[in-house]
N, CA, C and O atoms as a printed pandas DataFrame, in Angstrom:
     atom_number atom_name residue_name chain_id  residue_number  x_coord  y_coord  z_coord
0              1         N          MET        A               1  -10.412   13.600   42.465
1              2        CA          MET        A               1   -9.411   12.354   43.238
2              3         C          MET        A               1   -8.768   13.667   43.963
3              4         O          MET        A               1   -9.212   14.754   43.592
4              5         N          SER        A               2   -8.067   13.655   44.658
5              6        CA          SER        A               2   -7.422   14.957   45.804
6              7         C          SER        A               2   -5.343   14.040   45.333
7              8         O          SER        A               2   -5.100   12.836   45.258
8              9         N          PRO        A               3   -4.781   14.699   45.221
9             10        CA          PRO        A               3   -3.243   14.593   45.368
10            11         C          PRO        A               3   -3.396   12.947   46.004
11            12         O          PRO        A               3   -3.340   11.858   45.434
12            13         N          ARG        A               4   -3.622   13.344   47.505
13            14        CA          ARG        A               4   -3.466   13.071   48.385
14            15         C          ARG        A               4   -4.185   11.071   47.729
15            16         O          ARG        A               4   -3.534   10.031   47.824
16            17         N          ASN        A               5   -5.384   11.192   47.242
17            18        CA          ASN        A               5   -5.629    9.277   47.075
18            19         C          ASN        A               5   -4.878    9.465   46.327
19            20         O          ASN        A               5   -4.033    8.700   46.793
20            21         N          LEU        A               6   -4.284    9.989   45.232
21            22        CA          LEU        A               6   -3.890    9.968   43.395
22            23         C          LEU        A               6   -2.712    9.253   44.312
23            24         O          LEU        A               6   -2.793    8.033   44.453
24            25         N          ASN        A               7   -1.902    9.782   44.780
25            26        CA          ASN        A               7   -0.016    9.146   46.071
26            27         C          ASN        A               7   -0.410    7.438   46.228
27            28         O          ASN        A               7    0.251    6.440   45.941
28            29         N          ALA        A               8   -1.651    7.581   46.757
29            30        CA          ALA        A               8   -1.583    6.809   47.413
30            31         C          ALA        A               8   -2.377    4.734   45.805
31            32         O          ALA        A               8   -2.064    3.569   45.561
32            33         N          PHE        A               9   -3.384    5.783   45.394
33            34        CA          PHE        A               9   -3.728    5.174   43.805
34            35         C          PHE        A               9   -2.721    5.029   43.170
35            36         O          PHE        A               9   -2.924    4.533   42.062
36            37         N          SER        A              10   -1.491    5.300   43.451
37            38        CA          SER        A              10   -0.511    5.432   42.597
38            39         C          SER        A              10    0.797    4.619   43.280
39            40         O          SER        A              10    1.753    4.456   42.521
40            41         N          ALA        A              11    0.923    4.072   44.716
41            42        CA          ALA        A              11    1.158    3.126   45.305
42            43         C          ALA        A              11    0.733    2.154   45.632
43            44         O          ALA        A              11    1.447    1.205   45.956
44            45         N          ILE        A              12   -0.422    2.131   45.634
45            46        CA          ILE        A              12   -1.358    0.625   45.042
46            47         C          ILE        A              12   -1.234    0.010   44.132
47            48         O          ILE        A              12   -1.055   -1.203   44.244
48            49         N          MET        A              13   -1.299    0.815   42.522
49            50        CA          MET        A              13   -1.566   -0.377   41.515
50            51         C          MET        A              13   -0.263    0.102   40.720
51            52         O          MET        A              13   -0.180   -0.156   39.519
52            53         N          GLY        A              14    0.874    0.880   41.459
53            54        CA          GLY        A              14    1.716    0.860   40.309
54            55         C          GLY        A              14    1.853    2.050   39.907
55            56         O          GLY        A              14    1.548    2.688   40.914
56            57         N          PHE        A              15    2.071    2.687   39.220
57            58        CA          PHE        A              15    1.949    3.810   38.349
58            59         C          PHE        A              15    2.140    4.928   38.976
59            60         O          PHE        A              15    1.665    5.656   39.847
60            61         N          GLU        A              16    3.270    4.784   38.006
61            62        CA          GLU        A              16    4.046    6.781   38.211
62            63         C          GLU        A              16    3.050    7.497   38.400
63            64         O          GLU        A              16    1.931    7.221   37.967
64            65         N          MET        A              17    3.478    9.038   39.424
65            66        CA          MET        A              17    2.685    9.892   39.106
66            67         C          MET        A              17    2.341   10.543   37.973
67            68         O          MET        A              17    1.204   10.684   37.523
68            69         N          SER        A              18    3.570   11.012   37.437
69            70        CA          SER        A              18    3.462   11.531   36.434
70            71         C          SER        A              18    2.288   11.024   35.079
71            72         O          SER        A              18    1.620   11.793   34.386
72            73         N          LYS        A              19    2.318    9.701   35.015
73            74        CA          LYS        A              19    1.167    9.312   33.833
74            75         C          LYS        A              19   -0.280    9.347   34.581
75            76         O          LYS        A              19   -1.230    9.449   33.805
76            77         N          LEU        A              20   -0.692    9.256   36.393
77            78        CA          LEU        A              20   -1.367    9.784   36.514
78            79         C          LEU        A              20   -1.983   11.478   36.608
79            80         O          LEU        A              20   -3.021   12.109   36.406
80            81         N          THR        A              21   -1.237   11.588   36.845
81            82        CA          THR        A              21   -1.638   13.680   36.539
82            83         C          THR        A              21   -1.847   13.820   35.461
83            84         O          THR        A              21   -2.808   14.567   35.282
84            85         N          ARG        A              22   -1.095   13.202   33.978
85            86        CA          ARG        A              22   -1.115   13.070   32.215
86            87         C          ARG        A              22   -2.709   12.870   32.470
87            88         O          ARG        A              22   -3.530   13.713   32.108
88            89         N          GLY        A              23   -3.016   11.797   33.059
89            90        CA          GLY        A              23   -4.202   11.135   32.532
90            91         C          GLY        A              23   -5.501   11.837   33.153
91            92         O          GLY        A              23   -6.515   12.087   32.501
92            93         N          LYS        A              24   -5.345   12.077   34.319
93            94        CA          LYS        A              24   -6.447   13.558   35.144
94            95         C          LYS        A              24   -6.236   13.969   33.960
95            96         O          LYS        A              24   -7.009   13.315   33.260
96            97         N          ARG        A              25   -5.517   14.819   33.168
97            98        CA          ARG        A              25   -5.182   16.105   33.229
98            99         C          ARG        A              25   -6.270   15.268   31.263
99           100         O          ARG        A              25   -7.406   15.700   31.068
100          101         N          TYR        A              26   -6.020   14.835   30.824
101          102        CA          TYR        A              26   -6.727   14.364   29.751
102          103         C          TYR        A              26   -7.847   13.808   29.937
103          104         O          TYR        A              26   -8.494   13.649   28.902
104          105         N          ALA        A              27   -8.379   13.406   31.001
105          106        CA          ALA        A              27   -9.765   13.076   31.290
106          107         C          ALA        A              27  -10.812   14.455   31.327
107          108         O          ALA        A              27  -11.803   14.595   30.610
108          109         N          ASN        A              28  -10.481   15.099   32.014
109          110        CA          ASN        A              28  -11.067   16.825   32.272
110          111         C          ASN        A              28  -10.991   17.489   31.191
111          112         O          ASN        A              28  -11.805   18.387   30.979
112          113         N          GLN        A              29   -9.942   17.166   30.234
113          114        CA          GLN        A              29  -10.257   18.308   28.707
114          115         C          GLN        A              29  -11.230   17.127   27.599
115          116         O          GLN        A              29  -11.682   17.449   26.500
116          117         N          HIS        A              30  -11.348   15.980   28.140
117          118        CA          HIS        A              30  -12.493   15.427   27.020
118          119         C          HIS        A              30  -13.381   15.170   28.090
119          120         O          HIS        A              30  -14.037   14.152   27.867
120          121         N          VAL        A              31  -13.669   15.750   29.247
121          122        CA          VAL        A              31  -14.684   15.270   29.946
122          123         C          VAL        A              31  -15.556   13.637   29.664
123          124         O          VAL        A              31  -16.490   13.223   28.978
124          125         N          VAL        A              32  -14.211   12.901   31.038
125          126        CA          VAL        A              32  -14.800   12.027   30.993
126          127         C          VAL        A              32  -13.670   11.320   32.132
127          128         O          VAL        A              32  -12.481   11.635   32.092
128          129         N          SER        A              33  -14.065   10.597   32.869
129          130        CA          SER        A              33  -13.851    9.575   34.466
130          131         C          SER        A              33  -12.604    9.046   34.383
131          132         O          SER        A              33  -12.807    7.869   34.085
132          133         N          ILE        A              34  -11.545    9.202   34.462
133          134        CA          ILE        A              34  -10.366    8.057   34.746
134          135         C          ILE        A              34  -10.902    6.832   34.974
135          136         O          ILE        A              34  -10.118    5.948   34.628
136          137         N          SER        A              35  -11.581    6.562   35.269
137          138        CA          SER        A              35  -12.053    5.178   35.621
138          139         C          SER        A              35  -13.138    4.432   34.287
139          140         O          SER        A              35  -13.238    3.270   33.891
140          141         N          ARG        A              36  -13.692    5.454   33.956
141          142        CA          ARG        A              36  -14.513    5.521   32.462
142          143         C          ARG        A              36  -13.434    4.889   30.924
143          144         O          ARG        A              36  -13.768    4.043   30.095
144          145         N          MET        A              37  -12.028    5.734   31.011
145          146        CA          MET        A              37  -10.851    5.687   30.558
146          147         C          MET        A              37  -10.630    4.391   30.949
147          148         O          MET        A              37  -11.322    3.446   30.568
148          149         N          VAL        A              38   -9.805    4.317   31.604
149          150        CA          VAL        A              38  -10.115    2.455   32.259
150          151         C          VAL        A              38  -10.488    1.135   31.870
151          152         O          VAL        A              38   -9.979    0.076   31.502
152          153         N          GLU        A              39  -11.946    1.817   32.182
153          154        CA          GLU        A              39  -12.626    0.545   31.865
154          155         C          GLU        A              39  -13.095    0.328   30.358
155          156         O          GLU        A              39  -13.557   -0.721   29.909
156          157         N          THR        A              40  -12.850    1.752   29.522
157          158        CA          THR        A              40  -13.511    1.210   28.212
158          159         C          THR        A              40  -12.171    0.887   27.002
159          160         O          THR        A              40  -12.230    0.567   25.814
160          161         N          HIS        A              41  -11.255    1.083   27.723
161          162        CA          HIS        A              41   -9.400    0.952   27.082
162          163         C          HIS        A              41   -9.385   -0.462   26.792
163          164         O          HIS        A              41   -8.348   -0.617   26.147
164          165         N          PRO        A              42   -9.958   -1.577   26.909
165          166        CA          PRO        A              42   -9.172   -2.983   26.613
166          167         C          PRO        A              42  -10.012   -3.501   25.404
167          168         O          PRO        A              42   -9.758   -4.405   24.608
168          169         N          ALA        A              43  -11.137   -2.627   25.503
169          170        CA          ALA        A              43  -12.260   -3.029   24.604
170          171         C          ALA        A              43  -11.428   -2.210   23.034
171          172         O          ALA        A              43  -11.057   -2.749   21.992
172          173         N          SER        A              44  -11.397   -1.362   23.284
173          174        CA          SER        A              44  -10.909   -0.953   22.489
174          175         C          SER        A              44   -9.916   -0.842   21.629
175          176         O          SER        A              44   -9.799   -0.174   20.602
176          177         N          VAL        A              45   -9.005   -1.799   22.335
177          178        CA          VAL        A              45   -7.819   -2.222   21.562
178          179         C          VAL        A              45   -7.687   -3.179   21.130
179          180         O          VAL        A              45   -6.854   -3.481   20.275
180          181         N          ALA        A              46   -8.987   -4.303   21.947
181          182        CA          ALA        A              46   -9.183   -5.639   20.446
182          183         C          ALA        A              46   -9.848   -5.337   20.247
183          184         O          ALA        A              46  -10.635   -6.008   20.914
184          185         N          GLN        A              47  -10.806   -4.174   19.321
185          186        CA          GLN        A              47  -11.212   -5.046   18.237
186          187         C          GLN        A              47  -10.636   -3.839   16.704
187          188         O          GLN        A              47  -10.527   -2.617   16.604
188          189         N          PRO        A              48  -10.428   -4.858   15.870
189          190        CA          PRO        A              48   -9.837   -4.545   14.704
190          191         C          PRO        A              48  -10.522   -2.545   14.613
191          192         O          PRO        A              48  -11.494   -1.989   15.124
192          193         N          PRO        A              49   -9.615   -2.155   13.882
193          194        CA          PRO        A              49   -9.975   -0.637   13.192
194          195         C          PRO        A              49  -10.921   -1.075   12.069
195          196         O          PRO        A              49  -10.918   -2.079   11.356
196          197         N          VAL        A              50  -11.714   -0.031   12.131
197          198        CA          VAL        A              50  -12.970   -0.296   11.142
198          199         C          VAL        A              50  -12.622    0.537   10.062
199          200         O          VAL        A              50  -12.555    1.766   10.099
200          201         N          PRO        A              51  -12.379   -0.279    8.990
201          202        CA          PRO        A              51  -12.000    0.270    7.782
202          203         C          PRO        A              51  -12.605    1.636    7.612
203          204         O          PRO        A              51  -13.756    1.581    8.045
204          205         N          THR        A              52  -12.283    2.988    7.111
205          206        CA          THR        A              52  -13.047    4.033    6.925
206          207         C          THR        A              52  -12.989    4.131    5.408
207          208         O          THR        A              52  -13.270    5.234    4.941
208          209         N          GLY        A              53  -12.610    2.972    4.408
209          210        CA          GLY        A              53  -12.741    2.937    3.141
210          211         C          GLY        A              53  -11.256    4.052    2.061
211          212         O          GLY        A              53  -10.391    4.572    2.766
212          213         N          VAL        A              54  -11.203    4.166    1.245
213          214        CA          VAL        A              54   -9.943    4.805    0.388
214          215         C          VAL        A              54   -9.588    5.607    0.186
215          216         O          VAL        A              54   -9.930    6.221   -0.825
216          217         N          PRO        A              55   -8.142    6.334    1.568
217          218        CA          PRO        A              55   -7.801    7.985    1.766
218          219         C          PRO        A              55   -8.222    8.972    0.917
219          220         O          PRO        A              55   -9.441    8.815    0.863
220          221         N          PRO        A              56   -7.957    9.788    0.306
221          222        CA          PRO        A              56   -8.404   10.527   -0.139
222          223         C          PRO        A              56   -6.984   10.416   -0.960
223          224         O          PRO        A              56   -7.364    9.993   -2.052
224          225         N          VAL        A              57   -5.363   10.582   -1.047
225          226        CA          VAL        A              57   -4.589   10.654   -1.529
226          227         C          VAL        A              57   -4.907    9.566   -2.574
227          228         O          VAL        A              57   -4.983    9.981   -3.730
228          229         N          LEU        A              58   -5.113    8.209   -2.371
229          230        CA          LEU        A              58   -5.438    6.716   -3.293
230          231         C          LEU        A              58   -6.833    7.117   -4.236
231          232         O          LEU        A              58   -6.875    6.638   -5.369
232          233         N          ARG        A              59   -7.785    7.848   -3.849
233          234        CA          ARG        A              59   -9.014    8.194   -4.579
234          235         C          ARG        A              59   -8.117    9.399   -5.494
235          236         O          ARG        A              59   -8.063    9.176   -6.704
236          237         N          SER        A              60   -7.529   10.452   -5.066
237          238        CA          SER        A              60   -7.483   10.872   -6.233
238          239         C          SER        A              60   -6.316   10.448   -7.647
239          240         O          SER        A              60   -6.198   10.853   -8.803
240          241         N          LEU        A              61   -5.568    9.376   -6.746
241          242        CA          LEU        A              61   -4.607    9.109   -8.074
242          243         C          LEU        A              61   -5.410    7.353   -8.373
243          244         O          LEU        A              61   -4.775    6.319   -8.576
244          245         N          ARG        A              62   -6.361    7.441   -8.334
245          246        CA          ARG        A              62   -8.188    5.859   -9.149
246          247         C          ARG        A              62   -7.989    6.523  -10.548
247          248         O          ARG        A              62   -8.541    7.588  -10.822
248          249         N          GLY        A              63   -6.916    5.640  -11.709
249          250        CA          GLY        A              63   -7.566    5.663  -12.497
250          251         C          GLY        A              63   -6.690    6.790  -14.009
251          252         O          GLY        A              63   -6.998    7.183  -15.135
252          253         N          THR        A              64   -5.404    6.893  -12.971
253          254        CA          THR        A              64   -4.080    7.940  -13.192
254          255         C          THR        A              64   -3.366    7.127  -14.752
255          256         O          THR        A              64   -2.828    7.647  -15.729
256          257         N          LEU        A              65   -3.663    5.642  -14.421
257          258        CA          LEU        A              65   -2.926    5.228  -15.518
258          259         C          LEU        A              65   -3.704    3.943  -16.705
259          260         O          LEU        A              65   -3.131    2.921  -17.083
260          261         N          LYS        A              66   -5.135    4.385  -17.104
261          262        CA          LYS        A              66   -5.992    3.946  -17.652
262          263         C          LYS        A              66   -5.471    3.606  -19.166
263          264         O          LYS        A              66   -5.382    2.577  -19.836
264          265         N          LYS        A              67   -5.182    4.950  -19.359
265          266        CA          LYS        A              67   -4.524    5.341  -20.327
266          267         C          LYS        A              67   -2.989    5.297  -20.707
267          268         O          LYS        A              67   -2.794    6.290  -21.408
268          269         N          ALA        A              68   -1.825    4.592  -20.557
269          270        CA          ALA        A              68   -0.854    4.470  -19.853
270          271         C          ALA        A              68   -0.888    2.996  -20.573
271          272         O          ALA        A              68   -1.755    2.124  -20.517
272          273         N          GLU        A              69    0.768    3.039  -21.494
273          274        CA          GLU        A              69    0.655    1.550  -22.337
274          275         C          GLU        A              69    1.835    1.125  -21.548
275          276         O          GLU        A              69    2.757    1.764  -21.042
276          277         N          LEU        A              70    1.533   -0.192  -21.590
277          278        CA          LEU        A              70    2.375   -0.687  -20.480
278          279         C          LEU        A              70    4.018   -0.809  -21.072
279          280         O          LEU        A              70    4.948   -0.711  -20.272
280          281         N          LYS        A              71    4.227   -0.996  -22.304
281          282        CA          LYS        A              71    5.373   -1.491  -22.886
282          283         C          LYS        A              71    6.397   -0.267  -22.951
283          284         O          LYS        A              71    7.621   -0.398  -22.978
284          285         N          GLU        A              72    5.542    1.229  -22.977
285          286        CA          GLU        A              72    6.159    2.676  -22.999
286          287         C          GLU        A              72    6.633    2.356  -21.401
287          288         O          GLU        A              72    7.824    2.176  -21.148
288          289         N          TYR        A              73    5.637    2.303  -20.395
289          290        CA          TYR        A              73    6.162    2.193  -18.689
290          291         C          TYR        A              73    7.069    1.709  -18.754
291          292         O          TYR        A              73    8.030    2.357  -18.339
292          293         N          ARG        A              74    7.388    0.065  -19.391
293          294        CA          ARG        A              74    8.595   -0.424  -18.962
294          295         C          ARG        A              74    9.557   -0.055  -20.006
295          296         O          ARG        A              74   10.286   -1.028  -20.196
296          297         N          LYS        A              75    9.884    0.952  -20.784
297          298        CA          LYS        A              75   10.504    1.755  -21.249
298          299         C          LYS        A              75   11.416    2.455  -21.268
299          300         O          LYS        A              75   12.509    2.389  -21.831
300          301         N          HIS        A              76   10.611    3.693  -20.149
301          302        CA          HIS        A              76   10.674    4.373  -19.134
302          303         C          HIS        A              76   11.285    4.348  -18.181
303          304         O          HIS        A              76   11.885    5.328  -17.739
304          305         N          LEU        A              77   11.260    2.856  -17.491
305          306        CA          LEU        A              77   11.701    2.674  -16.104
306          307         C          LEU        A              77   13.061    1.970  -16.574
307          308         O          LEU        A              77   14.036    2.214  -15.865
308          309         N          ILE        A              78   13.282    1.015  -17.825
309          310        CA          ILE        A              78   14.793    0.865  -18.400
310          311         C          ILE        A              78   15.741    2.583  -18.528
311          312         O          ILE        A              78   16.822    2.924  -18.047
312          313         N          GLU        A              79   15.163    3.019  -19.026
313          314        CA          GLU        A              79   15.703    4.100  -19.409
314          315         C          GLU        A              79   16.096    5.134  -18.023
315          316         O          GLU        A              79   17.026    5.929  -17.888
316          317         N          LYS        A              80   15.125    4.809  -17.207
317          318        CA          LYS        A              80   15.102    5.612  -15.700
318          319         C          LYS        A              80   16.172    5.026  -14.782
319          320         O          LYS        A              80   17.162    5.668  -14.429
320          321         N          TYR        A              81   15.964    4.012  -14.486
321          322        CA          TYR        A              81   16.934    2.949  -13.926
322          323         C          TYR        A              81   18.158    2.862  -14.340
323          324         O          TYR        A              81   19.089    2.673  -13.558
324          325         N          ARG        A              82   18.296    2.978  -15.520
325          326        CA          ARG        A              82   20.119    2.177  -16.124
326          327         C          ARG        A              82   20.863    2.900  -15.768
327          328         O          ARG        A              82   22.061    2.706  -15.975
């Protein structure tokens, strides 16, 4: 889209030129057209995110308290926050 067409599009649609320019730059970097981005954006926002499983941080913590004594842990917390 030429700069002149961008200015006309901006005026018609009510977009700021800086946002259109950033969008065009993003589209060029990701080899996608602006119209394709506009077409797919509402669908991507409307769909709930697909859970990807347990994050690595939580996975590394899983099972660490299996050997812990509940009474000892309570005692520890009482001493700590006294």
